[in-house]
Tab-separated table of N, CA and C in Angstrom:
chain	number	residue	atom	x	y	z
C	1	MET	N	-17.836	1.799	-9.563
C	1	MET	CA	-17.629	0.682	-8.681
C	1	MET	C	-18.754	-0.335	-8.871
C	2	SER	N	-18.452	-1.549	-8.582
C	2	SER	CA	-19.399	-2.640	-8.761
C	2	SER	C	-20.440	-2.652	-7.643
C	3	ASN	N	-21.645	-3.041	-8.011
C	3	ASN	CA	-22.672	-3.241	-6.984
C	3	ASN	C	-22.875	-4.732	-6.727
C	4	GLU	N	-21.861	-5.529	-7.109
C	4	GLU	CA	-21.844	-6.972	-6.884
C	4	GLU	C	-20.656	-7.317	-5.991
C	5	PRO	N	-20.711	-8.462	-5.313
C	5	PRO	CA	-19.559	-8.882	-4.504
C	5	PRO	C	-18.301	-9.008	-5.367
C	6	ILE	N	-17.162	-8.720	-4.765
C	6	ILE	CA	-15.888	-8.783	-5.477
C	6	ILE	C	-15.004	-9.823	-4.802
C	7	SER	N	-14.540	-10.770	-5.574
C	7	SER	CA	-13.611	-11.783	-5.084
C	7	SER	C	-12.205	-11.186	-5.104
C	8	LEU	N	-11.581	-11.091	-3.941
C	8	LEU	CA	-10.224	-10.552	-3.911
C	8	LEU	C	-9.247	-11.477	-4.643
C	9	ALA	N	-9.473	-12.778	-4.571
C	9	ALA	CA	-8.605	-13.718	-5.283
C	9	ALA	C	-8.682	-13.474	-6.793
C	10	LYS	N	-9.893	-13.292	-7.319
C	10	LYS	CA	-10.038	-13.013	-8.755
C	10	LYS	C	-9.476	-11.648	-9.106
C	11	ALA	N	-9.684	-10.683	-8.243
C	11	ALA	CA	-9.145	-9.342	-8.494
C	11	ALA	C	-7.621	-9.391	-8.559
C	12	LEU	N	-6.989	-10.093	-7.628
C	12	LEU	CA	-5.528	-10.205	-7.639
C	12	LEU	C	-5.027	-10.970	-8.862
C	13	ALA	N	-5.804	-11.949	-9.324
C	13	ALA	CA	-5.409	-12.730	-10.493
C	13	ALA	C	-5.538	-11.926	-11.790
C	14	SER	N	-6.198	-10.782	-11.741
C	14	SER	CA	-6.453	-10.010	-12.963
C	14	SER	C	-5.288	-9.115	-13.384
C	15	PHE	N	-4.219	-9.053	-12.585
C	15	PHE	CA	-3.069	-8.228	-12.966
C	15	PHE	C	-1.789	-8.838	-12.393
C	16	ASP	N	-0.643	-8.470	-12.984
C	16	ASP	CA	0.652	-8.995	-12.558
C	16	ASP	C	1.603	-7.914	-12.057
C	17	ALA	N	1.345	-6.657	-12.372
C	17	ALA	CA	2.263	-5.574	-12.036
C	17	ALA	C	2.485	-5.480	-10.532
C	18	LEU	N	3.741	-5.281	-10.153
C	18	LEU	CA	4.099	-5.123	-8.746
C	18	LEU	C	4.073	-3.646	-8.354
C	19	TRP	N	3.772	-3.387	-7.082
C	19	TRP	CA	3.736	-2.023	-6.535
C	19	TRP	C	2.870	-1.108	-7.387
C	20	SER	N	1.775	-1.630	-7.891
C	20	SER	CA	0.866	-0.889	-8.767
C	20	SER	C	-0.570	-1.163	-8.320
C	21	PRO	N	-1.031	-0.453	-7.279
C	21	PRO	CA	-2.321	-0.776	-6.660
C	21	PRO	C	-3.522	-0.618	-7.585
C	22	ARG	N	-4.506	-1.499	-7.355
C	22	ARG	CA	-5.785	-1.460	-8.072
C	22	ARG	C	-6.879	-1.094	-7.076
C	23	ILE	N	-7.797	-0.249	-7.499
C	23	ILE	CA	-8.904	0.162	-6.639
C	23	ILE	C	-10.009	-0.873	-6.757
C	24	VAL	N	-10.286	-1.557	-5.649
C	24	VAL	CA	-11.307	-2.600	-5.630
C	24	VAL	C	-12.689	-1.982	-5.448
C	25	THR	N	-12.775	-1.026	-4.544
C	25	THR	CA	-14.043	-0.354	-4.263
C	25	THR	C	-13.741	0.940	-3.522
C	26	ARG	N	-14.791	1.697	-3.261
C	26	ARG	CA	-14.649	2.924	-2.467
C	26	ARG	C	-15.616	2.856	-1.297
C	27	VAL	N	-15.200	3.427	-0.171
C	27	VAL	CA	-16.034	3.547	1.021
C	27	VAL	C	-15.999	5.024	1.398
C	28	ASN	N	-17.118	5.703	1.213
C	28	ASN	CA	-17.169	7.152	1.424
C	28	ASN	C	-16.079	7.801	0.574
C	29	ASP	N	-15.138	8.483	1.162
C	29	ASP	CA	-14.071	9.151	0.411
C	29	ASP	C	-12.756	8.385	0.458
C	30	TYR	N	-12.845	7.070	0.686
C	30	TYR	CA	-11.654	6.240	0.791
C	30	TYR	C	-11.630	5.180	-0.299
C	31	ASP	N	-10.418	4.887	-0.805
C	31	ASP	CA	-10.205	3.777	-1.729
C	31	ASP	C	-9.826	2.541	-0.940
C	32	VAL	N	-10.338	1.402	-1.371
C	32	VAL	CA	-9.858	0.103	-0.920
C	32	VAL	C	-9.033	-0.409	-2.088
C	33	ARG	N	-7.739	-0.510	-1.871
C	33	ARG	CA	-6.811	-0.887	-2.942
C	33	ARG	C	-6.134	-2.212	-2.616
C	34	ILE	N	-5.838	-2.974	-3.662
C	34	ILE	CA	-5.051	-4.189	-3.513
C	34	ILE	C	-3.793	-4.041	-4.356
C	35	ALA	N	-2.752	-4.742	-3.951
C	35	ALA	CA	-1.513	-4.704	-4.720
C	35	ALA	C	-0.736	-5.988	-4.506
C	36	LYS	N	0.020	-6.341	-5.530
C	36	LYS	CA	1.021	-7.395	-5.417
C	36	LYS	C	2.347	-6.676	-5.210
C	37	VAL	N	3.129	-7.165	-4.274
C	37	VAL	CA	4.387	-6.504	-3.962
C	37	VAL	C	5.502	-7.533	-3.826
C	38	ALA	N	6.700	-7.128	-4.192
C	38	ALA	CA	7.892	-7.957	-4.012
C	38	ALA	C	9.091	-7.028	-4.062
C	39	GLY	N	10.099	-7.348	-3.278
C	39	GLY	CA	11.254	-6.473	-3.215
C	39	GLY	C	10.928	-5.232	-2.404
C	40	GLU	N	11.580	-4.124	-2.745
C	40	GLU	CA	11.454	-2.907	-1.947
C	40	GLU	C	10.648	-1.826	-2.658
C	41	HIS	N	9.897	-1.069	-1.891
C	41	HIS	CA	9.225	0.144	-2.351
C	41	HIS	C	10.229	1.279	-2.138
C	42	VAL	N	9.797	2.471	-1.826
C	42	VAL	CA	10.690	3.596	-1.549
C	42	VAL	C	10.331	4.208	-0.203
C	43	TRP	N	11.294	4.873	0.414
C	43	TRP	CA	10.985	5.654	1.605
C	43	TRP	C	10.057	6.776	1.180
C	44	HIS	N	8.950	6.924	1.908
C	44	HIS	CA	8.008	7.987	1.594
C	44	HIS	C	7.172	8.311	2.826
C	45	VAL	N	6.383	9.363	2.729
C	45	VAL	CA	5.555	9.787	3.851
C	45	VAL	C	4.248	10.359	3.312
C	46	HIS	N	3.191	10.163	4.053
C	46	HIS	CA	1.897	10.790	3.769
C	46	HIS	C	1.688	11.831	4.863
C	47	ASP	N	1.783	13.091	4.495
C	47	ASP	CA	1.731	14.166	5.485
C	47	ASP	C	0.374	14.302	6.168
C	48	ASP	N	-0.708	14.004	5.440
C	48	ASP	CA	-2.046	14.316	5.945
C	48	ASP	C	-2.947	13.116	6.204
C	49	THR	N	-2.431	11.906	6.055
C	49	THR	CA	-3.300	10.750	6.257
C	49	THR	C	-2.512	9.546	6.768
C	50	ASP	N	-3.190	8.714	7.551
C	50	ASP	CA	-2.647	7.427	7.951
C	50	ASP	C	-2.720	6.490	6.740
C	51	GLU	N	-1.980	5.374	6.802
C	51	GLU	CA	-2.052	4.368	5.739
C	51	GLU	C	-2.248	2.991	6.379
C	52	PHE	N	-3.345	2.341	6.016
C	52	PHE	CA	-3.732	1.049	6.575
C	52	PHE	C	-3.277	-0.067	5.648
C	53	PHE	N	-2.659	-1.107	6.204
C	53	PHE	CA	-2.217	-2.279	5.451
C	53	PHE	C	-2.829	-3.541	6.055
C	54	LEU	N	-3.316	-4.437	5.196
C	54	LEU	CA	-3.755	-5.778	5.555
C	54	LEU	C	-3.029	-6.738	4.629
C	55	VAL	N	-2.325	-7.707	5.183
C	55	VAL	CA	-1.598	-8.679	4.364
C	55	VAL	C	-2.543	-9.836	4.036
C	56	LEU	N	-2.842	-9.981	2.752
C	56	LEU	CA	-3.738	-11.037	2.280
C	56	LEU	C	-2.986	-12.347	2.060
C	57	ASP	N	-1.732	-12.241	1.623
C	57	ASP	CA	-0.921	-13.423	1.336
C	57	ASP	C	0.547	-13.030	1.483
C	58	GLY	N	1.354	-13.934	1.965
C	58	GLY	CA	2.773	-13.655	2.105
C	58	GLY	C	3.084	-12.906	3.386
C	59	GLU	N	4.146	-12.101	3.309
C	59	GLU	CA	4.629	-11.386	4.481
C	59	GLU	C	5.157	-10.019	4.042
C	60	LEU	N	4.770	-8.990	4.760
C	60	LEU	CA	5.179	-7.627	4.452
C	60	LEU	C	5.996	-7.074	5.618
C	61	HIS	N	7.084	-6.409	5.296
C	61	HIS	CA	7.897	-5.708	6.280
C	61	HIS	C	7.690	-4.216	6.018
C	62	ILE	N	7.563	-3.425	7.073
C	62	ILE	CA	7.466	-1.976	6.907
C	62	ILE	C	8.503	-1.331	7.815
C	63	ALA	N	9.513	-0.718	7.194
C	63	ALA	CA	10.517	0.033	7.942
C	63	ALA	C	9.925	1.402	8.262
C	64	LEU	N	10.141	1.856	9.487
C	64	LEU	CA	9.585	3.128	9.951
C	64	LEU	C	10.702	4.000	10.513
C	65	ARG	N	10.648	5.292	10.206
C	65	ARG	CA	11.553	6.272	10.808
C	65	ARG	C	10.712	7.111	11.760
C	66	GLU	N	10.857	6.812	13.045
C	66	GLU	CA	10.058	7.473	14.075
C	66	GLU	C	10.970	8.346	14.941
C	67	PRO	N	10.389	9.241	15.747
C	67	PRO	CA	11.223	10.093	16.608
C	67	PRO	C	12.180	9.291	17.501
C	68	ALA	N	11.753	8.118	17.943
C	68	ALA	CA	12.601	7.294	18.816
C	68	ALA	C	13.662	6.519	18.046
C	69	GLY	N	13.603	6.556	16.716
C	69	GLY	CA	14.577	5.837	15.900
C	69	GLY	C	13.904	5.018	14.818
C	70	GLU	N	14.712	4.234	14.136
C	70	GLU	CA	14.207	3.415	13.038
C	70	GLU	C	13.892	2.014	13.545
C	71	ARG	N	12.771	1.463	13.064
C	71	ARG	CA	12.397	0.089	13.404
C	71	ARG	C	11.652	-0.510	12.219
C	72	THR	N	11.515	-1.821	12.218
C	72	THR	CA	10.767	-2.518	11.170
C	72	THR	C	9.695	-3.373	11.811
C	73	VAL	N	8.473	-3.267	11.297
C	73	VAL	CA	7.393	-4.143	11.748
C	73	VAL	C	7.225	-5.249	10.714
C	74	LEU	N	6.940	-6.436	11.203
C	74	LEU	CA	6.764	-7.615	10.358
C	74	LEU	C	5.290	-7.982	10.379
C	75	LEU	N	4.684	-8.070	9.192
C	75	LEU	CA	3.266	-8.394	9.088
C	75	LEU	C	3.098	-9.716	8.344
C	76	PRO	N	2.756	-10.779	9.062
C	76	PRO	CA	2.462	-12.051	8.388
C	76	PRO	C	1.061	-12.002	7.774
C	77	GLN	N	0.722	-13.019	7.013
C	77	GLN	CA	-0.612	-13.110	6.410
C	77	GLN	C	-1.679	-12.925	7.486
C	78	GLY	N	-2.662	-12.077	7.178
C	78	GLY	CA	-3.763	-11.835	8.096
C	78	GLY	C	-3.530	-10.693	9.073
C	79	ALA	N	-2.316	-10.143	9.103
C	79	ALA	CA	-2.006	-9.051	10.035
C	79	ALA	C	-2.361	-7.700	9.425
C	80	VAL	N	-2.696	-6.754	10.301
C	80	VAL	CA	-2.972	-5.378	9.887
C	80	VAL	C	-2.032	-4.440	10.634
C	81	PHE	N	-1.769	-3.301	10.008
C	81	PHE	CA	-0.938	-2.273	10.628
C	81	PHE	C	-1.289	-0.939	9.999
C	82	THR	N	-1.291	0.106	10.821
C	82	THR	CA	-1.537	1.450	10.318
C	82	THR	C	-0.285	2.291	10.544
C	83	VAL	N	0.234	2.849	9.452
C	83	VAL	CA	1.344	3.791	9.544
C	83	VAL	C	0.724	5.160	9.808
C	84	PRO	N	1.074	5.797	10.926
C	84	PRO	CA	0.485	7.103	11.226
C	84	PRO	C	0.928	8.183	10.236
C	85	ARG	N	0.045	9.136	10.010
C	85	ARG	CA	0.388	10.269	9.129
C	85	ARG	C	1.691	10.905	9.600
C	86	GLY	N	2.490	11.328	8.616
C	86	GLY	CA	3.735	12.010	8.935
C	86	GLY	C	4.906	11.113	9.268
C	87	VAL	N	4.718	9.790	9.297
C	87	VAL	CA	5.815	8.861	9.604
C	87	VAL	C	6.402	8.342	8.293
C	88	GLU	N	7.687	8.586	8.103
C	88	GLU	CA	8.359	8.091	6.914
C	88	GLU	C	8.448	6.566	7.009
C	89	HIS	N	8.139	5.893	5.896
C	89	HIS	CA	8.123	4.430	5.914
C	89	HIS	C	8.515	3.866	4.557
C	90	LYS	N	8.944	2.594	4.585
C	90	LYS	CA	9.322	1.895	3.355
C	90	LYS	C	8.866	0.446	3.456
C	91	PRO	N	7.780	0.099	2.741
C	91	PRO	CA	7.353	-1.300	2.698
C	91	PRO	C	8.322	-2.135	1.852
C	92	HIS	N	8.498	-3.365	2.247
C	92	HIS	CA	9.231	-4.309	1.418
C	92	HIS	C	8.748	-5.728	1.714
C	93	ALA	N	8.846	-6.547	0.689
C	93	ALA	CA	8.383	-7.935	0.788
C	93	ALA	C	9.438	-8.826	0.147
C	94	PRO	N	10.388	-9.318	0.935
C	94	PRO	CA	11.477	-10.121	0.371
C	94	PRO	C	11.007	-11.326	-0.438
C	95	SER	N	9.921	-11.972	-0.006
C	95	SER	CA	9.425	-13.161	-0.704
C	95	SER	C	8.120	-12.903	-1.449
C	96	GLY	N	7.687	-11.654	-1.514
C	96	GLY	CA	6.442	-11.307	-2.205
C	96	GLY	C	5.253	-11.378	-1.269
C	97	ALA	N	4.233	-10.586	-1.595
C	97	ALA	CA	3.012	-10.548	-0.790
C	97	ALA	C	1.883	-9.943	-1.610
C	98	ALA	N	0.677	-10.165	-1.139
C	98	ALA	CA	-0.511	-9.486	-1.663
C	98	ALA	C	-1.082	-8.701	-0.491
C	99	ILE	N	-1.372	-7.419	-0.727
C	99	ILE	CA	-1.823	-6.559	0.362
C	99	ILE	C	-3.093	-5.805	-0.022
C	100	LEU	N	-3.804	-5.363	1.000
C	100	LEU	CA	-4.968	-4.504	0.844
C	100	LEU	C	-4.671	-3.231	1.633
C	101	MET	N	-4.938	-2.086	1.015
C	101	MET	CA	-4.703	-0.795	1.668
C	101	MET	C	-5.995	0.000	1.682
C	102	PHE	N	-6.134	0.833	2.671
C	102	PHE	CA	-7.315	1.668	2.849
C	102	PHE	C	-6.806	3.081	3.072
C	103	GLU	N	-7.096	3.982	2.106
C	103	GLU	CA	-6.607	5.349	2.230
C	103	GLU	C	-7.495	6.308	1.441
C	104	PRO	N	-7.448	7.604	1.772
C	104	PRO	CA	-8.313	8.558	1.095
C	104	PRO	C	-8.134	8.539	-0.429
C	105	THR	N	-9.222	8.640	-1.155
C	105	THR	CA	-9.174	8.697	-2.610
C	105	THR	C	-8.226	9.803	-3.048
C	106	GLY	N	-7.370	9.489	-4.003
C	106	GLY	CA	-6.418	10.463	-4.517
C	106	GLY	C	-5.073	10.453	-3.830
C	107	THR	N	-4.898	9.600	-2.816
C	107	THR	CA	-3.616	9.533	-2.110
C	107	THR	C	-2.573	8.883	-3.019
C	108	PRO	N	-1.439	9.551	-3.244
C	108	PRO	CA	-0.396	8.970	-4.101
C	108	PRO	C	0.260	7.757	-3.449
C	109	SER	N	0.525	6.740	-4.244
C	109	SER	CA	1.139	5.513	-3.730
C	109	SER	C	2.571	5.731	-3.258
C	110	VAL	N	3.184	6.828	-3.666
C	110	VAL	CA	4.556	7.129	-3.263
C	110	VAL	C	4.601	8.292	-2.274
C	111	GLY	N	3.466	8.645	-1.705
C	111	GLY	CA	3.416	9.662	-0.672
C	111	GLY	C	3.627	11.071	-1.173
C	112	ASP	N	3.804	11.959	-0.213
C	112	ASP	CA	3.971	13.377	-0.508
C	112	ASP	C	5.440	13.770	-0.648
C	113	ARG	N	6.297	13.016	0.008
C	113	ARG	CA	7.741	13.230	-0.078
C	113	ARG	C	8.380	11.851	-0.180
C	114	HIS	N	9.254	11.672	-1.153
C	114	HIS	CA	9.865	10.353	-1.345
C	114	HIS	C	11.220	10.490	-2.020
C	115	ASP	N	11.967	9.409	-1.987
C	115	ASP	CA	13.246	9.328	-2.700
C	115	ASP	C	12.962	9.181	-4.186
C	116	ASP	N	14.023	9.191	-4.986
C	116	ASP	CA	13.868	8.949	-6.424
C	116	ASP	C	13.202	7.597	-6.626
C	117	LEU	N	12.348	7.521	-7.642
C	117	LEU	CA	11.577	6.302	-7.867
C	117	LEU	C	12.305	5.324	-8.779
C	118	PRO	N	12.458	4.085	-8.334
C	118	PRO	CA	13.002	3.060	-9.235
C	118	PRO	C	11.940	2.667	-10.262
C	119	ASP	N	12.367	2.037	-11.331
C	119	ASP	CA	11.461	1.674	-12.422
C	119	ASP	C	10.335	0.741	-11.991
C	120	HIS	N	10.558	-0.097	-10.972
C	120	HIS	CA	9.554	-1.087	-10.586
C	120	HIS	C	8.453	-0.520	-9.682
C	121	VAL	N	8.524	0.764	-9.305
C	121	VAL	CA	7.515	1.372	-8.445
C	121	VAL	C	6.642	2.300	-9.274
C	122	ASP	N	5.340	2.065	-9.233
C	122	ASP	CA	4.363	2.842	-9.984
C	122	ASP	C	3.870	3.997	-9.132
C	123	ALA	N	4.103	5.227	-9.575
C	123	ALA	CA	3.581	6.411	-8.883
C	123	ALA	C	2.155	6.646	-9.377
C	124	THR	N	1.178	6.311	-8.544
C	124	THR	CA	-0.227	6.356	-8.976
C	124	THR	C	-1.121	6.674	-7.782
C	125	THR	N	-2.341	7.067	-8.084
C	125	THR	CA	-3.368	7.205	-7.044
C	125	THR	C	-4.298	5.994	-7.113
C	126	GLY	N	-3.829	4.934	-7.752
C	126	GLY	CA	-4.605	3.696	-7.889
C	126	GLY	C	-5.180	3.565	-9.285
C	127	HIS	N	-5.088	2.369	-9.825
C	127	HIS	CA	-5.648	2.069	-11.141
C	127	HIS	C	-6.995	1.398	-10.980
C	128	PRO	N	-7.910	1.632	-11.920
C	128	PRO	CA	-9.190	0.905	-11.848
C	128	PRO	C	-8.952	-0.602	-11.971
C	129	LEU	N	-9.754	-1.356	-11.289
C	129	LEU	CA	-9.681	-2.807	-11.371
C	129	LEU	C	-10.343	-3.237	-12.673
C	130	ALA	N	-9.648	-4.066	-13.456
C	130	ALA	CA	-10.233	-4.575	-14.702
C	130	ALA	C	-11.424	-5.455	-14.374
C	131	THR	N	-12.489	-5.302	-15.122
C	131	THR	CA	-13.686	-6.117	-14.864
C	131	THR	C	-13.880	-7.159	-15.924
């Protein structure tokens, strides 16, 4: 990891792949990841950890399957939301977005249980940020 300040704008400009998070830095045992997203991800769940989202640009929708039923939260630019551990969810960005996520190092981007993966979704624990 860098011991210099990191420009999120430059970091986002360094790659084009969608749904393919890059690790910007680490905080203790957590990755700070950024991603460009558009269209739909997959329904998935993280059994042992919450998942934090911050919308840097655009708008992100997160569909949730909760005990009370299914709902969708809308996150405009600057909004944050945490999906609790064990809650099945599906992020999607109809018009595209740039997001920042905070989750334990090694957490798979497609969760512990998920549907079949479409070609546009990268199953990863985060890629190093190109320097």
